[in-house]
PDB file of C-alpha atoms in Angstrom:
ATOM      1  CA  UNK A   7      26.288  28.569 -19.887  1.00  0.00           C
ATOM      2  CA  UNK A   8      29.458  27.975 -18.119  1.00  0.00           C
ATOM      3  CA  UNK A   9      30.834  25.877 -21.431  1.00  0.00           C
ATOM      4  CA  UNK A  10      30.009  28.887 -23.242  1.00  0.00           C
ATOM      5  CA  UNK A  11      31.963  30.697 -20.757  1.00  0.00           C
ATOM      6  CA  UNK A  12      34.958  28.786 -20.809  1.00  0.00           C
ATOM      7  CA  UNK A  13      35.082  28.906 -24.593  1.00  0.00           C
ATOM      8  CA  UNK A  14      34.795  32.279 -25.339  1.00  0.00           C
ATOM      9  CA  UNK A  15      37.784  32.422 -21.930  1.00  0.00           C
ATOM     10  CA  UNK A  16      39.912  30.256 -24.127  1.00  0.00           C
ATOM     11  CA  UNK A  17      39.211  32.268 -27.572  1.00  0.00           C
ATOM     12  CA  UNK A  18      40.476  34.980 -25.273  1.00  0.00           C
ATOM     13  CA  UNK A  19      43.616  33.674 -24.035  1.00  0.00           C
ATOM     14  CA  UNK A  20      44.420  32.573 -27.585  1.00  0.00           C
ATOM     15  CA  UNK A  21      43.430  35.991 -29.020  1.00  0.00           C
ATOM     16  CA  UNK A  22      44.343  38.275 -26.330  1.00  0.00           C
ATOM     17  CA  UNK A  23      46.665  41.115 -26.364  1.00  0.00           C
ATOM     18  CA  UNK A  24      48.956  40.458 -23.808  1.00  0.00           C
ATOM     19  CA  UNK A  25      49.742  36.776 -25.497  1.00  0.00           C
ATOM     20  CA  UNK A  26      51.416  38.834 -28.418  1.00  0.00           C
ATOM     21  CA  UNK A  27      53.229  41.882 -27.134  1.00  0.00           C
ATOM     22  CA  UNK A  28      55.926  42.170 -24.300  1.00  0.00           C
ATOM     23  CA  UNK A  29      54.337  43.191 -21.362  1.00  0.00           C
ATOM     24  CA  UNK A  30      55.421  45.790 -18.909  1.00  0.00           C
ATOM     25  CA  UNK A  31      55.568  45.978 -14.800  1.00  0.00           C
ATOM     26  CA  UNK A  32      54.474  48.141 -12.226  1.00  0.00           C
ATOM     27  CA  UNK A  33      57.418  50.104 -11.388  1.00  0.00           C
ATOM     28  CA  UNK A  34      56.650  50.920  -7.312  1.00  0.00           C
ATOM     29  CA  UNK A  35      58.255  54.262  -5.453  1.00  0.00           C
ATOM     30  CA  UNK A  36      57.262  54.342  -2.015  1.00  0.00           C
ATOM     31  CA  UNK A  37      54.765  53.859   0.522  1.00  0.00           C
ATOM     32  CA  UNK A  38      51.560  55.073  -0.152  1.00  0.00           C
ATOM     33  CA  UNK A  39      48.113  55.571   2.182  1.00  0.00           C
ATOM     34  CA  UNK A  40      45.645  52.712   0.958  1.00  0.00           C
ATOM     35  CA  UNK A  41      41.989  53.048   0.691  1.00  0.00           C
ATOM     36  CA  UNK A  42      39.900  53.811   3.978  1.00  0.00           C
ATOM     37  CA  UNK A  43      37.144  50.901   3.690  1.00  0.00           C
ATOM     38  CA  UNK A  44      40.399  48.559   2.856  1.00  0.00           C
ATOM     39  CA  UNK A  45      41.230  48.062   7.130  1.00  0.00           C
ATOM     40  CA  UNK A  46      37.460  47.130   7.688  1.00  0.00           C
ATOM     41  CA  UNK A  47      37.323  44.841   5.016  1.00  0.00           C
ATOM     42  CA  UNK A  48      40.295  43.420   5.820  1.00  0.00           C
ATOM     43  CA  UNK A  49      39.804  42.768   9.561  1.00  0.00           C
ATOM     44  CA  UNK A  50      37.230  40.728   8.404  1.00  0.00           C
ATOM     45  CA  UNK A  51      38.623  38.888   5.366  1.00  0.00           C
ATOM     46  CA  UNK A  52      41.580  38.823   6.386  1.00  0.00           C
ATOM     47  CA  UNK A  53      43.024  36.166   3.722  1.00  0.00           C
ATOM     48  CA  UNK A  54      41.713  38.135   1.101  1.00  0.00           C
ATOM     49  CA  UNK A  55      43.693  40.693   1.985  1.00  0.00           C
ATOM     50  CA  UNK A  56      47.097  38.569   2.006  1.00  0.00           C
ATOM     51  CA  UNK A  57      49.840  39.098  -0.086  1.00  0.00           C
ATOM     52  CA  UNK A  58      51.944  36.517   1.532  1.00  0.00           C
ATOM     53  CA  UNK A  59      53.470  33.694  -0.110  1.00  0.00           C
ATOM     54  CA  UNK A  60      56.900  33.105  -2.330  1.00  0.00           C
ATOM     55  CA  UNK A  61      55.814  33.606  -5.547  1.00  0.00           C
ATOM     56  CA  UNK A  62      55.817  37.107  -6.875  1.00  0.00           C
ATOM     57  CA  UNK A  63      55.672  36.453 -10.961  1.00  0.00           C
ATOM     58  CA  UNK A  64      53.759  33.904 -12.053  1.00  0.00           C
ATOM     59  CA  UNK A  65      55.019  31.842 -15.001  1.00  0.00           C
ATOM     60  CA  UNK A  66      52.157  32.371 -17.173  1.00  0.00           C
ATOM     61  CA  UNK A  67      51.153  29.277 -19.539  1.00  0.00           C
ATOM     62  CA  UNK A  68      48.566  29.210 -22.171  1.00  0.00           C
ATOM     63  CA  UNK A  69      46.248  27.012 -19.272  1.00  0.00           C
ATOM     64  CA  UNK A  70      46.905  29.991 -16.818  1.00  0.00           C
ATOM     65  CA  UNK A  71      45.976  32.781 -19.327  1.00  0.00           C
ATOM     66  CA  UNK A  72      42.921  30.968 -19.754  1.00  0.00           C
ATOM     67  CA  UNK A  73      41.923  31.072 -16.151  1.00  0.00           C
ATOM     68  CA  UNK A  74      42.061  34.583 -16.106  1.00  0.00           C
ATOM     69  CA  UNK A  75      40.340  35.115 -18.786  1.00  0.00           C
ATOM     70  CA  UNK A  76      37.251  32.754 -17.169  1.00  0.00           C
ATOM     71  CA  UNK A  77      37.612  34.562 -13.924  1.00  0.00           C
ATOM     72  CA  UNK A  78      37.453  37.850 -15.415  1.00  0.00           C
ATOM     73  CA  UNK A  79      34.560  37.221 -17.869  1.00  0.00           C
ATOM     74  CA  UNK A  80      32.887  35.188 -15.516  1.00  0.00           C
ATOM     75  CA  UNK A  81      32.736  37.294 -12.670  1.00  0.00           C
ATOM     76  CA  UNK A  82      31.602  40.189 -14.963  1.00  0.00           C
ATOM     77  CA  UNK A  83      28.696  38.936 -16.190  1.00  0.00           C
ATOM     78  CA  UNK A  84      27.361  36.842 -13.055  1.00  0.00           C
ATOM     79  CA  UNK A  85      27.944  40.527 -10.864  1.00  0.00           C
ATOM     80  CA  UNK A  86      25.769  43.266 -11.024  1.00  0.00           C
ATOM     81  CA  UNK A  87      27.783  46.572 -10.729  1.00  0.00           C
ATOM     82  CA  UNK A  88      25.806  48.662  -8.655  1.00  0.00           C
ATOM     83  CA  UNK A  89      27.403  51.517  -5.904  1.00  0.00           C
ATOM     84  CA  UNK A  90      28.021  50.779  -2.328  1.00  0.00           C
ATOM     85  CA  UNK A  91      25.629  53.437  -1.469  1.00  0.00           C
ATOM     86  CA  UNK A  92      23.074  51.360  -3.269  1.00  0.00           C
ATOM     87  CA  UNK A  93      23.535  48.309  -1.806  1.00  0.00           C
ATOM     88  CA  UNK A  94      24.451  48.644   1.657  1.00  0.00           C
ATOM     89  CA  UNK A  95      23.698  52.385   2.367  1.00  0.00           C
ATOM     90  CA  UNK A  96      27.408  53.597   2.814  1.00  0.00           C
ATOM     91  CA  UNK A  97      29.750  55.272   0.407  1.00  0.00           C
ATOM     92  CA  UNK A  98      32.422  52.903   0.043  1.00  0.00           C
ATOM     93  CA  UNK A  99      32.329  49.090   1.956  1.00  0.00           C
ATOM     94  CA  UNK A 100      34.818  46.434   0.383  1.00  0.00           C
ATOM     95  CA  UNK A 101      33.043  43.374   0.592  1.00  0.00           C
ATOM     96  CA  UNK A 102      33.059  39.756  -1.321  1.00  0.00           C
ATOM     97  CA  UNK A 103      29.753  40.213  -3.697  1.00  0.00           C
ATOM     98  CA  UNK A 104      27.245  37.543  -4.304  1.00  0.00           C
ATOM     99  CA  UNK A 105      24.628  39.513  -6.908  1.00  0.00           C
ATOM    100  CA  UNK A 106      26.191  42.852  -7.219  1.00  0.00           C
ATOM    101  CA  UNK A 107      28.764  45.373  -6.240  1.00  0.00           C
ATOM    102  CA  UNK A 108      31.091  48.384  -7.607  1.00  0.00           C
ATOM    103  CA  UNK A 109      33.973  47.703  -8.943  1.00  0.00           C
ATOM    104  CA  UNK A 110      36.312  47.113  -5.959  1.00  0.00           C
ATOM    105  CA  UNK A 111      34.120  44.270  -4.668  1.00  0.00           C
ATOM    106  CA  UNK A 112      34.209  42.857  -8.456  1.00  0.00           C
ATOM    107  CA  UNK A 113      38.133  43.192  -8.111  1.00  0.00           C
ATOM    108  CA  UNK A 114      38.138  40.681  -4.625  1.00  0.00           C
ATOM    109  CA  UNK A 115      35.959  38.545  -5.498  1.00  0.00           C
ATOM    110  CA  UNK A 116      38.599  37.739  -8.999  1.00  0.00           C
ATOM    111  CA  UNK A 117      41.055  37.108  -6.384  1.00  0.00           C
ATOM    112  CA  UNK A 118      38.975  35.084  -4.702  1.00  0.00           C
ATOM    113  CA  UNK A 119      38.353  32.932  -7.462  1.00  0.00           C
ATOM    114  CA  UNK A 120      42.196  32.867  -8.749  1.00  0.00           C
ATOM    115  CA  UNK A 121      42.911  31.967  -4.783  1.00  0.00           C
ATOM    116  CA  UNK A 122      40.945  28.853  -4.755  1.00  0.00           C
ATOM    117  CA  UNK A 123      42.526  27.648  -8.120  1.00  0.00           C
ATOM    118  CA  UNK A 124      45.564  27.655  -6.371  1.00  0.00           C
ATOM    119  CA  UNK A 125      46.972  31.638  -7.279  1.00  0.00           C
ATOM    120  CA  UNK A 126      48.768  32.552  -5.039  1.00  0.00           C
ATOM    121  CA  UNK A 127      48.014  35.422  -3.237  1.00  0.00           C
ATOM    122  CA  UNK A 128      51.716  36.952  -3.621  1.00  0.00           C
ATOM    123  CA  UNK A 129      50.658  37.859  -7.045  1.00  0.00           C
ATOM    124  CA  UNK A 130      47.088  39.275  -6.834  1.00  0.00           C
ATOM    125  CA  UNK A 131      47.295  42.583  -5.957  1.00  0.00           C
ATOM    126  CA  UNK A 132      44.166  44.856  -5.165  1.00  0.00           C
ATOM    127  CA  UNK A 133      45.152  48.088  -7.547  1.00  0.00           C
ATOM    128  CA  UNK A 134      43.504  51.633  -6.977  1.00  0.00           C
ATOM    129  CA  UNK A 135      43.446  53.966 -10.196  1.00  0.00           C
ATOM    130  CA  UNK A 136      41.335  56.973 -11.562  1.00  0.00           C
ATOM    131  CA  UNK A 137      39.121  56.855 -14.983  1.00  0.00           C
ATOM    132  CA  UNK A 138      36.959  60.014 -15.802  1.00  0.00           C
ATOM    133  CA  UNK A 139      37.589  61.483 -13.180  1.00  0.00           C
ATOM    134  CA  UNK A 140      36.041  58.872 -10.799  1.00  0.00           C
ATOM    135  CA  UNK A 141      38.653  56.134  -8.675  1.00  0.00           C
ATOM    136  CA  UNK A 142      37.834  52.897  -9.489  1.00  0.00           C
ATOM    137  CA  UNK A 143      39.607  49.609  -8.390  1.00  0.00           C
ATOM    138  CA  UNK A 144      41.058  46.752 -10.058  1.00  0.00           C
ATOM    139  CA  UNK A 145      42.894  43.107  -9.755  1.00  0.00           C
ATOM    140  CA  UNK A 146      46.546  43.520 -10.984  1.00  0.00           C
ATOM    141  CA  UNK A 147      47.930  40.102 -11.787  1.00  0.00           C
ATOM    142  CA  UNK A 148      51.638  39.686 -11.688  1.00  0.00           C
ATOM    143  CA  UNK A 149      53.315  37.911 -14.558  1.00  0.00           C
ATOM    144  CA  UNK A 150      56.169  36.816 -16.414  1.00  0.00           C
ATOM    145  CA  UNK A 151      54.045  38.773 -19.114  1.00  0.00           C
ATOM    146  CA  UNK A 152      53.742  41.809 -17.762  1.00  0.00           C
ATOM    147  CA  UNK A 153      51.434  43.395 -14.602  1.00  0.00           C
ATOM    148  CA  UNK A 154      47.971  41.979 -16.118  1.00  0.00           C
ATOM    149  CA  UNK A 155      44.678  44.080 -14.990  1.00  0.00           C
ATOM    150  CA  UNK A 156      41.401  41.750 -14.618  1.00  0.00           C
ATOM    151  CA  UNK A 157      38.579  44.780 -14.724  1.00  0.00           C
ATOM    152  CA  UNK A 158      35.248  45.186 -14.460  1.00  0.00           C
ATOM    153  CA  UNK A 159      34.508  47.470 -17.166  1.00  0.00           C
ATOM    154  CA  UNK A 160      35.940  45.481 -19.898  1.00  0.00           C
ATOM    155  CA  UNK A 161      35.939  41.050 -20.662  1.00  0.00           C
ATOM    156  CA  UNK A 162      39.582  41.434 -22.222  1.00  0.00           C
ATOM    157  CA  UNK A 163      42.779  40.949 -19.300  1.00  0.00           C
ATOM    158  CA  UNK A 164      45.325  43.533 -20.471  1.00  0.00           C
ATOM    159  CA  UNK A 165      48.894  44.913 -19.883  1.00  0.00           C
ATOM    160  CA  UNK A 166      47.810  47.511 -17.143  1.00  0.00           C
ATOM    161  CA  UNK A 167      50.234  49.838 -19.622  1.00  0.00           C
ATOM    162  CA  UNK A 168      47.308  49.587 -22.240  1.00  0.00           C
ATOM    163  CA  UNK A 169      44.616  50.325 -20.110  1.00  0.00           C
ATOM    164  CA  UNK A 170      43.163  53.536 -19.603  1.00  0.00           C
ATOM    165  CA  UNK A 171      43.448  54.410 -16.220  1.00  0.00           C
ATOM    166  CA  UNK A 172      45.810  56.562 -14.431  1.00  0.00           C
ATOM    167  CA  UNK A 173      47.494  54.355 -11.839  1.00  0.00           C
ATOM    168  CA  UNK A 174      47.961  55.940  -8.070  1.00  0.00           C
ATOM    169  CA  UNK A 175      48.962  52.611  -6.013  1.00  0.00           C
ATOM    170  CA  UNK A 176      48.401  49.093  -5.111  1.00  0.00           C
ATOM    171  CA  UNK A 177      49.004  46.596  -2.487  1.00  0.00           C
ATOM    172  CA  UNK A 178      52.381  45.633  -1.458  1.00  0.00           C
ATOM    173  CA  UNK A 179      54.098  42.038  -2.179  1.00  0.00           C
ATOM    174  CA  UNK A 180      54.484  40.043   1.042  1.00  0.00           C
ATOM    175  CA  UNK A 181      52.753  42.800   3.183  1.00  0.00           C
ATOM    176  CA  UNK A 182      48.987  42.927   2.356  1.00  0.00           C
ATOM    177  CA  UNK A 183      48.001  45.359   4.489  1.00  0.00           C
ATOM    178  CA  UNK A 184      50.812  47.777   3.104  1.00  0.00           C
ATOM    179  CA  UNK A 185      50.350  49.741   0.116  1.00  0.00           C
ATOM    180  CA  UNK A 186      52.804  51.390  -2.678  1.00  0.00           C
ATOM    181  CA  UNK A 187      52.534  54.394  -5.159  1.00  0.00           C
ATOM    182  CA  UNK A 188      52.690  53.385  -8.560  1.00  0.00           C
ATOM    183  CA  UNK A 189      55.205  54.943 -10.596  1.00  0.00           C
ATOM    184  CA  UNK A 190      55.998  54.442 -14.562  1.00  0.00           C
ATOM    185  CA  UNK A 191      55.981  51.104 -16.751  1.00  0.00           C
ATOM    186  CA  UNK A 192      59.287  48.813 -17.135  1.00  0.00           C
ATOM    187  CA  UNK A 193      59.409  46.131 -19.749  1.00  0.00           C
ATOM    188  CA  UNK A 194      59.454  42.320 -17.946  1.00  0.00           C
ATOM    189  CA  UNK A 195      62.949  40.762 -17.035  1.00  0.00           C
ATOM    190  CA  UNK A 196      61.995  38.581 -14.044  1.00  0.00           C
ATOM    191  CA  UNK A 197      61.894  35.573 -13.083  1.00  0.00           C
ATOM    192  CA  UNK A 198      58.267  33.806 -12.567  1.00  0.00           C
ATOM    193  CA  UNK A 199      57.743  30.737 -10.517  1.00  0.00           C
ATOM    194  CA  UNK A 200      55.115  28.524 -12.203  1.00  0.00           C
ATOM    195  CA  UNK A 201      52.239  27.292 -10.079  1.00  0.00           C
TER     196      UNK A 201
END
């Protein structure tokens, strides 16, 4: 099984969409309120909630791509989505999942993952947009390709410009607990720090 994984991860990276088009970043414009279950969670996971660290664009390399595209297909099909009212009897509860979760607990436990492979936390950034008309949550990966989006509702890792969700904000670099509006797309002209 987890061969299987990492192949079809690496047919990914190779074939994915990102790995031929120039990407585009999150342009940010101003502070923004972040989501109400987010303090909870993150007085008690308090590293997963980090966005400390020096690197804030990762050099991405064909090894790297693949990673995310294991994490990402990986965590979506050993998780479960099921609501928070489901599982633990409240409306919304961030928490790290271990069977199932909705889609924000899908999107920490991806950082999680990336974390202990040595991401660094700088460049994982817990994202909040809408889709149908419901909000729904999502890892945004900064990269020297673009603002990637590992999701729950789809295996591929795209350009969050070629996703279908309309974007309202995400955590701030170097300040965790600190969230910023999302504003339009910009094409990718920085500089990425490999790791």
């Amino acid at each position: 099984m987890k061969s299987d994984v990492v192949l079809i991860a690496f047919l990914l990276s190779v074939a994915s969409p990102f790995a031929a088009q120039a990407g585009t970043a999150m342009q940010t414009k101003g502070k923004a309120f972040p989501p109400p279950a987010f303090y909870s969670f993150c007085s008690r996971q308090p590293s997963l909630c980090s966005t400390a660290g020096g690197t804030k664009v990762v050099a991405l390399r064909p090894q790297l791509s693949a990673q995310l595209n294991e994490i990402n297909l990986s965590v979506n099909s050993r998780i479960t989505e099921v609501s928070d009212r489901a599982v633990v009897g409240k409306n919304d509860d961030w928490r790290v999942p271990t069977v199932s979760g909705d889609c924000e607990d899908i999107a920490i436990l991806k950082k999680l993952e990336l974390m202990k492979r040595g991401w660094p936390a700088s460049a994982l950034l817990l994202t909040v947009a809408s889709y149908r008309g419901e909000g729904h949550t999502v890892l945004t990966v900064r990269t020297n390709e673009g603002d990637l989006v590992l999701d729950n509702l789809t295996s591929a890792v795209r350009d969050w410009s070629s996703t279908p969700y309309n974007y309202f904000a995400r955590q701030a670099q170097g300040n965790g607990r600190r969230w910023e509006r999302i504003g339009a797309a910009k094409s990718v002209g920085t500089t990425a720090i490999g790791i």
